[in-house]
JSON list of C-alpha atoms in Angstrom, two decimals:
[
{"chain": "A", "resi": 1, "resn": "MET", "atom": "CA", "xyz": [245.81, 22.79, 153.94]},
{"chain": "A", "resi": 2, "resn": "ASN", "atom": "CA", "xyz": [242.65, 22.67, 152.18]},
{"chain": "A", "resi": 3, "resn": "ILE", "atom": "CA", "xyz": [241.49, 24.98, 148.70]},
{"chain": "A", "resi": 4, "resn": "ILE", "atom": "CA", "xyz": [239.60, 27.12, 149.59]},
{"chain": "A", "resi": 5, "resn": "GLU", "atom": "CA", "xyz": [242.24, 27.86, 152.20]},
{"chain": "A", "resi": 6, "resn": "ALA", "atom": "CA", "xyz": [245.09, 28.26, 150.01]},
{"chain": "A", "resi": 7, "resn": "ILE", "atom": "CA", "xyz": [242.67, 30.33, 148.04]},
{"chain": "A", "resi": 8, "resn": "SER", "atom": "CA", "xyz": [242.46, 32.82, 150.21]},
{"chain": "A", "resi": 9, "resn": "GLU", "atom": "CA", "xyz": [246.09, 32.97, 151.13]},
{"chain": "A", "resi": 10, "resn": "ARG", "atom": "CA", "xyz": [247.34, 32.67, 147.86]},
{"chain": "A", "resi": 11, "resn": "ARG", "atom": "CA", "xyz": [249.20, 35.90, 146.74]},
{"chain": "A", "resi": 12, "resn": "SER", "atom": "CA", "xyz": [252.09, 36.75, 143.96]},
{"chain": "A", "resi": 13, "resn": "ASN", "atom": "CA", "xyz": [255.16, 36.37, 146.34]},
{"chain": "A", "resi": 14, "resn": "ARG", "atom": "CA", "xyz": [258.65, 38.67, 143.40]},
{"chain": "A", "resi": 15, "resn": "THR", "atom": "CA", "xyz": [261.36, 38.11, 146.94]},
{"chain": "A", "resi": 16, "resn": "PHE", "atom": "CA", "xyz": [262.51, 34.58, 147.91]},
{"chain": "A", "resi": 17, "resn": "ASN", "atom": "CA", "xyz": [265.67, 34.20, 150.38]},
{"chain": "A", "resi": 18, "resn": "GLY", "atom": "CA", "xyz": [267.27, 32.50, 147.56]},
{"chain": "A", "resi": 19, "resn": "LEU", "atom": "CA", "xyz": [267.49, 29.28, 148.63]},
{"chain": "A", "resi": 20, "resn": "HIS", "atom": "CA", "xyz": [267.51, 26.15, 147.20]},
{"chain": "A", "resi": 21, "resn": "LEU", "atom": "CA", "xyz": [263.71, 24.01, 147.66]},
{"chain": "A", "resi": 22, "resn": "ASP", "atom": "CA", "xyz": [265.23, 20.58, 149.81]},
{"chain": "A", "resi": 23, "resn": "ALA", "atom": "CA", "xyz": [264.57, 17.28, 147.63]},
{"chain": "A", "resi": 24, "resn": "SER", "atom": "CA", "xyz": [261.46, 15.40, 148.79]},
{"chain": "A", "resi": 25, "resn": "THR", "atom": "CA", "xyz": [259.11, 19.07, 147.83]},
{"chain": "A", "resi": 26, "resn": "LEU", "atom": "CA", "xyz": [260.48, 19.40, 144.01]},
{"chain": "A", "resi": 27, "resn": "ASN", "atom": "CA", "xyz": [260.02, 15.62, 143.68]},
{"chain": "A", "resi": 28, "resn": "ARG", "atom": "CA", "xyz": [256.46, 15.83, 145.00]},
{"chain": "A", "resi": 29, "resn": "ILE", "atom": "CA", "xyz": [256.11, 19.46, 142.58]},
{"chain": "A", "resi": 30, "resn": "GLY", "atom": "CA", "xyz": [257.98, 17.17, 139.66]},
{"chain": "A", "resi": 31, "resn": "GLU", "atom": "CA", "xyz": [255.32, 14.17, 140.33]},
{"chain": "A", "resi": 32, "resn": "LEU", "atom": "CA", "xyz": [252.56, 16.49, 140.30]},
{"chain": "A", "resi": 33, "resn": "CYS", "atom": "CA", "xyz": [253.43, 18.59, 136.81]},
{"chain": "A", "resi": 34, "resn": "SER", "atom": "CA", "xyz": [253.76, 15.17, 135.85]},
{"chain": "A", "resi": 35, "resn": "ARG", "atom": "CA", "xyz": [250.83, 14.23, 136.75]},
{"chain": "A", "resi": 36, "resn": "LEU", "atom": "CA", "xyz": [249.15, 17.48, 135.16]},
{"chain": "A", "resi": 37, "resn": "SER", "atom": "CA", "xyz": [250.54, 17.29, 132.28]},
{"chain": "A", "resi": 38, "resn": "ALA", "atom": "CA", "xyz": [248.84, 12.77, 131.00]},
{"chain": "A", "resi": 39, "resn": "SER", "atom": "CA", "xyz": [246.38, 13.20, 132.67]},
{"chain": "A", "resi": 40, "resn": "PRO", "atom": "CA", "xyz": [243.04, 15.07, 134.71]},
{"chain": "A", "resi": 41, "resn": "ALA", "atom": "CA", "xyz": [243.06, 15.50, 137.92]},
{"chain": "A", "resi": 42, "resn": "GLU", "atom": "CA", "xyz": [240.08, 14.50, 140.17]},
{"chain": "A", "resi": 43, "resn": "GLY", "atom": "CA", "xyz": [237.09, 17.17, 139.80]},
{"chain": "A", "resi": 44, "resn": "GLU", "atom": "CA", "xyz": [238.84, 18.98, 136.63]},
{"chain": "A", "resi": 45, "resn": "PRO", "atom": "CA", "xyz": [235.82, 19.60, 134.90]},
{"chain": "A", "resi": 46, "resn": "GLY", "atom": "CA", "xyz": [233.76, 17.89, 132.32]},
{"chain": "A", "resi": 47, "resn": "CYS", "atom": "CA", "xyz": [234.84, 20.17, 129.42]},
{"chain": "A", "resi": 48, "resn": "PHE", "atom": "CA", "xyz": [238.30, 19.44, 129.30]},
{"chain": "A", "resi": 49, "resn": "VAL", "atom": "CA", "xyz": [237.94, 16.22, 128.03]},
{"chain": "A", "resi": 50, "resn": "ASN", "atom": "CA", "xyz": [239.51, 15.26, 124.88]},
{"chain": "A", "resi": 51, "resn": "ILE", "atom": "CA", "xyz": [241.68, 18.32, 125.27]},
{"chain": "A", "resi": 52, "resn": "GLU", "atom": "CA", "xyz": [245.84, 17.60, 124.20]},
{"chain": "A", "resi": 53, "resn": "ARG", "atom": "CA", "xyz": [246.87, 18.47, 127.91]},
{"chain": "A", "resi": 54, "resn": "PRO", "atom": "CA", "xyz": [249.72, 21.36, 127.97]},
{"chain": "A", "resi": 55, "resn": "ASP", "atom": "CA", "xyz": [253.40, 20.07, 128.73]},
{"chain": "A", "resi": 56, "resn": "ILE", "atom": "CA", "xyz": [254.12, 21.21, 132.47]},
{"chain": "A", "resi": 57, "resn": "ARG", "atom": "CA", "xyz": [257.87, 21.13, 133.83]},
{"chain": "A", "resi": 58, "resn": "LEU", "atom": "CA", "xyz": [259.91, 22.05, 136.81]},
{"chain": "A", "resi": 59, "resn": "LEU", "atom": "CA", "xyz": [262.74, 23.63, 136.04]},
{"chain": "A", "resi": 60, "resn": "PRO", "atom": "CA", "xyz": [264.50, 23.00, 140.29]},
{"chain": "A", "resi": 61, "resn": "HIS", "atom": "CA", "xyz": [268.18, 25.29, 139.37]},
{"chain": "A", "resi": 62, "resn": "PHE", "atom": "CA", "xyz": [266.95, 27.75, 136.96]},
{"chain": "A", "resi": 63, "resn": "LYS", "atom": "CA", "xyz": [268.02, 31.20, 138.07]},
{"chain": "A", "resi": 64, "resn": "ALA", "atom": "CA", "xyz": [266.53, 33.48, 135.97]},
{"chain": "A", "resi": 65, "resn": "GLU", "atom": "CA", "xyz": [266.93, 37.34, 137.38]},
{"chain": "A", "resi": 66, "resn": "GLY", "atom": "CA", "xyz": [266.02, 40.42, 136.67]},
{"chain": "A", "resi": 67, "resn": "LEU", "atom": "CA", "xyz": [262.59, 42.06, 134.94]},
{"chain": "A", "resi": 68, "resn": "LEU", "atom": "CA", "xyz": [260.63, 39.07, 134.38]},
{"chain": "A", "resi": 69, "resn": "GLY", "atom": "CA", "xyz": [257.65, 40.59, 133.49]},
{"chain": "A", "resi": 70, "resn": "THR", "atom": "CA", "xyz": [255.24, 43.33, 133.56]},
{"chain": "A", "resi": 71, "resn": "TYR", "atom": "CA", "xyz": [254.94, 43.38, 137.35]},
{"chain": "A", "resi": 72, "resn": "GLY", "atom": "CA", "xyz": [258.64, 43.92, 138.78]},
{"chain": "A", "resi": 73, "resn": "VAL", "atom": "CA", "xyz": [261.49, 42.02, 139.81]},
{"chain": "A", "resi": 74, "resn": "ILE", "atom": "CA", "xyz": [261.84, 38.40, 141.14]},
{"chain": "A", "resi": 75, "resn": "LYS", "atom": "CA", "xyz": [264.44, 38.47, 142.93]},
{"chain": "A", "resi": 76, "resn": "GLY", "atom": "CA", "xyz": [266.14, 35.22, 144.81]},
{"chain": "A", "resi": 77, "resn": "ALA", "atom": "CA", "xyz": [264.38, 32.49, 142.80]},
{"chain": "A", "resi": 78, "resn": "CYS", "atom": "CA", "xyz": [266.37, 29.42, 142.61]},
{"chain": "A", "resi": 79, "resn": "SER", "atom": "CA", "xyz": [263.07, 27.26, 140.33]},
{"chain": "A", "resi": 80, "resn": "PHE", "atom": "CA", "xyz": [260.69, 27.31, 137.86]},
{"chain": "A", "resi": 81, "resn": "ILE", "atom": "CA", "xyz": [257.95, 25.81, 136.46]},
{"chain": "A", "resi": 82, "resn": "VAL", "atom": "CA", "xyz": [257.03, 26.76, 132.76]},
{"chain": "A", "resi": 83, "resn": "MET", "atom": "CA", "xyz": [254.03, 25.45, 131.38]},
{"chain": "A", "resi": 84, "resn": "ALA", "atom": "CA", "xyz": [254.30, 24.92, 127.07]},
{"chain": "A", "resi": 85, "resn": "VAL", "atom": "CA", "xyz": [250.81, 25.19, 125.03]},
{"chain": "A", "resi": 86, "resn": "SER", "atom": "CA", "xyz": [250.01, 24.51, 121.98]},
{"chain": "A", "resi": 87, "resn": "PRO", "atom": "CA", "xyz": [248.13, 27.39, 120.08]},
{"chain": "A", "resi": 88, "resn": "ASP", "atom": "CA", "xyz": [245.27, 25.73, 120.29]},
{"chain": "A", "resi": 89, "resn": "PRO", "atom": "CA", "xyz": [242.80, 28.33, 122.41]},
{"chain": "A", "resi": 90, "resn": "ALA", "atom": "CA", "xyz": [240.96, 25.01, 123.98]},
{"chain": "A", "resi": 91, "resn": "GLN", "atom": "CA", "xyz": [244.14, 24.59, 125.31]},
{"chain": "A", "resi": 92, "resn": "GLN", "atom": "CA", "xyz": [245.33, 27.48, 126.19]},
{"chain": "A", "resi": 93, "resn": "ILE", "atom": "CA", "xyz": [242.27, 27.38, 128.81]},
{"chain": "A", "resi": 94, "resn": "LEU", "atom": "CA", "xyz": [242.53, 24.34, 130.51]},
{"chain": "A", "resi": 95, "resn": "ALA", "atom": "CA", "xyz": [246.23, 25.63, 131.27]},
{"chain": "A", "resi": 96, "resn": "GLY", "atom": "CA", "xyz": [245.16, 28.96, 132.49]},
{"chain": "A", "resi": 97, "resn": "TYR", "atom": "CA", "xyz": [243.21, 26.24, 134.98]},
{"chain": "A", "resi": 98, "resn": "ILE", "atom": "CA", "xyz": [246.14, 23.75, 136.00]},
{"chain": "A", "resi": 99, "resn": "PHE", "atom": "CA", "xyz": [248.62, 26.73, 136.53]},
{"chain": "A", "resi": 100, "resn": "GLU", "atom": "CA", "xyz": [246.48, 27.31, 138.74]},
{"chain": "A", "resi": 101, "resn": "ARG", "atom": "CA", "xyz": [245.36, 24.35, 140.61]},
{"chain": "A", "resi": 102, "resn": "LEU", "atom": "CA", "xyz": [249.34, 23.58, 141.17]},
{"chain": "A", "resi": 103, "resn": "LEU", "atom": "CA", "xyz": [249.96, 26.93, 142.53]},
{"chain": "A", "resi": 104, "resn": "LEU", "atom": "CA", "xyz": [247.44, 26.49, 144.95]},
{"chain": "A", "resi": 105, "resn": "SER", "atom": "CA", "xyz": [248.68, 23.20, 145.51]},
{"chain": "A", "resi": 106, "resn": "CYS", "atom": "CA", "xyz": [252.36, 24.96, 146.70]},
{"chain": "A", "resi": 107, "resn": "THR", "atom": "CA", "xyz": [250.74, 27.59, 148.05]},
{"chain": "A", "resi": 108, "resn": "ALA", "atom": "CA", "xyz": [248.90, 24.90, 150.73]},
{"chain": "A", "resi": 109, "resn": "GLU", "atom": "CA", "xyz": [253.08, 23.02, 150.92]},
{"chain": "A", "resi": 110, "resn": "GLY", "atom": "CA", "xyz": [253.87, 26.56, 152.02]},
{"chain": "A", "resi": 111, "resn": "ILE", "atom": "CA", "xyz": [255.57, 27.41, 148.54]},
{"chain": "A", "resi": 112, "resn": "GLY", "atom": "CA", "xyz": [255.87, 30.95, 147.61]},
{"chain": "A", "resi": 113, "resn": "THR", "atom": "CA", "xyz": [254.86, 31.29, 143.42]},
{"chain": "A", "resi": 114, "resn": "CYS", "atom": "CA", "xyz": [254.52, 34.36, 141.60]},
{"chain": "A", "resi": 115, "resn": "TRP", "atom": "CA", "xyz": [252.16, 33.41, 138.38]},
{"chain": "A", "resi": 116, "resn": "LEU", "atom": "CA", "xyz": [253.85, 35.56, 135.28]},
{"chain": "A", "resi": 117, "resn": "GLY", "atom": "CA", "xyz": [252.05, 35.12, 131.34]},
{"chain": "A", "resi": 118, "resn": "GLY", "atom": "CA", "xyz": [251.92, 36.67, 128.69]},
{"chain": "A", "resi": 119, "resn": "THR", "atom": "CA", "xyz": [254.54, 40.08, 129.30]},
{"chain": "A", "resi": 120, "resn": "PHE", "atom": "CA", "xyz": [257.68, 37.97, 130.56]},
{"chain": "A", "resi": 121, "resn": "GLY", "atom": "CA", "xyz": [260.53, 37.31, 128.28]},
{"chain": "A", "resi": 122, "resn": "LYS", "atom": "CA", "xyz": [260.63, 34.21, 127.02]},
{"chain": "A", "resi": 123, "resn": "THR", "atom": "CA", "xyz": [263.67, 33.50, 125.96]},
{"chain": "A", "resi": 124, "resn": "ASN", "atom": "CA", "xyz": [265.62, 32.03, 128.25]},
{"chain": "A", "resi": 125, "resn": "PHE", "atom": "CA", "xyz": [263.36, 29.58, 129.62]},
{"chain": "A", "resi": 126, "resn": "GLN", "atom": "CA", "xyz": [261.74, 28.13, 126.25]},
{"chain": "A", "resi": 127, "resn": "THR", "atom": "CA", "xyz": [265.27, 27.83, 126.23]},
{"chain": "A", "resi": 128, "resn": "GLU", "atom": "CA", "xyz": [265.30, 26.34, 129.36]},
{"chain": "A", "resi": 129, "resn": "TYR", "atom": "CA", "xyz": [262.24, 24.31, 127.89]},
{"chain": "A", "resi": 130, "resn": "ASN", "atom": "CA", "xyz": [263.76, 22.74, 124.66]},
{"chain": "A", "resi": 131, "resn": "LEU", "atom": "CA", "xyz": [266.50, 21.38, 126.40]},
{"chain": "A", "resi": 132, "resn": "LEU", "atom": "CA", "xyz": [264.75, 18.72, 128.74]},
{"chain": "A", "resi": 133, "resn": "PRO", "atom": "CA", "xyz": [264.69, 15.54, 127.58]},
{"chain": "A", "resi": 134, "resn": "GLY", "atom": "CA", "xyz": [260.80, 14.74, 125.93]},
{"chain": "A", "resi": 135, "resn": "HIS", "atom": "CA", "xyz": [259.75, 18.07, 125.00]},
{"chain": "A", "resi": 136, "resn": "ASP", "atom": "CA", "xyz": [257.36, 19.10, 122.85]},
{"chain": "A", "resi": 137, "resn": "SER", "atom": "CA", "xyz": [258.44, 20.74, 120.63]},
{"chain": "A", "resi": 138, "resn": "SER", "atom": "CA", "xyz": [255.51, 21.82, 118.79]},
{"chain": "A", "resi": 139, "resn": "LYS", "atom": "CA", "xyz": [254.58, 23.75, 122.02]},
{"chain": "A", "resi": 140, "resn": "GLN", "atom": "CA", "xyz": [255.79, 26.53, 123.48]},
{"chain": "A", "resi": 141, "resn": "VAL", "atom": "CA", "xyz": [256.58, 28.59, 126.63]},
{"chain": "A", "resi": 142, "resn": "ALA", "atom": "CA", "xyz": [252.82, 30.64, 127.95]},
{"chain": "A", "resi": 143, "resn": "ILE", "atom": "CA", "xyz": [252.81, 30.32, 131.53]},
{"chain": "A", "resi": 144, "resn": "VAL", "atom": "CA", "xyz": [256.35, 30.59, 134.47]},
{"chain": "A", "resi": 145, "resn": "SER", "atom": "CA", "xyz": [256.29, 30.99, 137.97]},
{"chain": "A", "resi": 146, "resn": "PRO", "atom": "CA", "xyz": [259.66, 30.53, 140.75]},
{"chain": "A", "resi": 147, "resn": "LEU", "atom": "CA", "xyz": [259.06, 28.85, 143.77]},
{"chain": "A", "resi": 148, "resn": "GLY", "atom": "CA", "xyz": [260.86, 29.40, 146.46]},
{"chain": "A", "resi": 149, "resn": "HIS", "atom": "CA", "xyz": [260.46, 30.21, 150.09]},
{"chain": "A", "resi": 150, "resn": "CYS", "atom": "CA", "xyz": [259.06, 33.97, 150.36]},
{"chain": "A", "resi": 151, "resn": "THR", "atom": "CA", "xyz": [261.14, 37.01, 152.82]},
{"chain": "A", "resi": 152, "resn": "PRO", "atom": "CA", "xyz": [259.39, 38.16, 155.72]},
{"chain": "A", "resi": 153, "resn": "LYS", "atom": "CA", "xyz": [258.89, 41.14, 154.54]},
{"chain": "A", "resi": 154, "resn": "THR", "atom": "CA", "xyz": [259.50, 42.35, 150.64]},
{"chain": "A", "resi": 155, "resn": "ARG", "atom": "CA", "xyz": [261.04, 45.39, 149.14]},
{"chain": "A", "resi": 156, "resn": "PHE", "atom": "CA", "xyz": [259.85, 48.91, 148.61]},
{"chain": "A", "resi": 157, "resn": "ALA", "atom": "CA", "xyz": [259.36, 48.32, 144.37]},
{"chain": "A", "resi": 158, "resn": "GLU", "atom": "CA", "xyz": [257.12, 45.24, 145.32]},
{"chain": "A", "resi": 159, "resn": "ARG", "atom": "CA", "xyz": [254.94, 46.97, 148.17]},
{"chain": "A", "resi": 160, "resn": "MET", "atom": "CA", "xyz": [254.45, 49.76, 145.95]},
{"chain": "A", "resi": 161, "resn": "MET", "atom": "CA", "xyz": [253.23, 47.74, 143.34]},
{"chain": "A", "resi": 162, "resn": "ARG", "atom": "CA", "xyz": [251.01, 45.75, 145.20]},
{"chain": "A", "resi": 163, "resn": "ARG", "atom": "CA", "xyz": [249.49, 49.35, 146.67]},
{"chain": "A", "resi": 164, "resn": "LEU", "atom": "CA", "xyz": [250.02, 50.65, 142.98]},
{"chain": "A", "resi": 165, "resn": "VAL", "atom": "CA", "xyz": [247.48, 47.54, 140.94]},
{"chain": "A", "resi": 166, "resn": "ALA", "atom": "CA", "xyz": [245.82, 46.59, 144.58]},
{"chain": "A", "resi": 167, "resn": "ALA", "atom": "CA", "xyz": [246.65, 43.56, 145.75]},
{"chain": "A", "resi": 168, "resn": "ASP", "atom": "CA", "xyz": [246.06, 43.23, 149.03]},
{"chain": "A", "resi": 169, "resn": "THR", "atom": "CA", "xyz": [242.32, 44.51, 148.77]},
{"chain": "A", "resi": 170, "resn": "ARG", "atom": "CA", "xyz": [240.26, 41.28, 147.74]},
{"chain": "A", "resi": 171, "resn": "LYS", "atom": "CA", "xyz": [237.01, 40.77, 146.99]},
{"chain": "A", "resi": 172, "resn": "PRO", "atom": "CA", "xyz": [235.41, 37.62, 149.86]}
]
């Protein structure tokens, strides 16, 4: 799947089947997180040169059920990606660019995601991030996404939320 197809296909998924992603998929995602944390990706805009990279980490076996963000409840996710950033506005803009690129890569692999930023409960994710070896204690978790296999049928609450925010009426 190319980037344009991934953009067209990507949607926020809040209901997952509860099955863990296989080890090779987790390894690929973990490597991508490490690569994007360390250096610019091919085709990354030049305006991001000389900006400190955010720290992106995979939490491969982390269950966080319940109300995680403004737009509802995440169910059945077994893995998460967290991105920690400094208060620098330039780094926060870079973080947004990188995280979208990461989620599009997951979409291309058939992995469901849901961008949670700004208004999610950060405490559990920050605690988990702080336990990771080599974490940057000067950075705060700012963006999170569950990863997993989406269920074929969404829950009633998710369908209503999507309708309320007009999530299925994208412009071309």
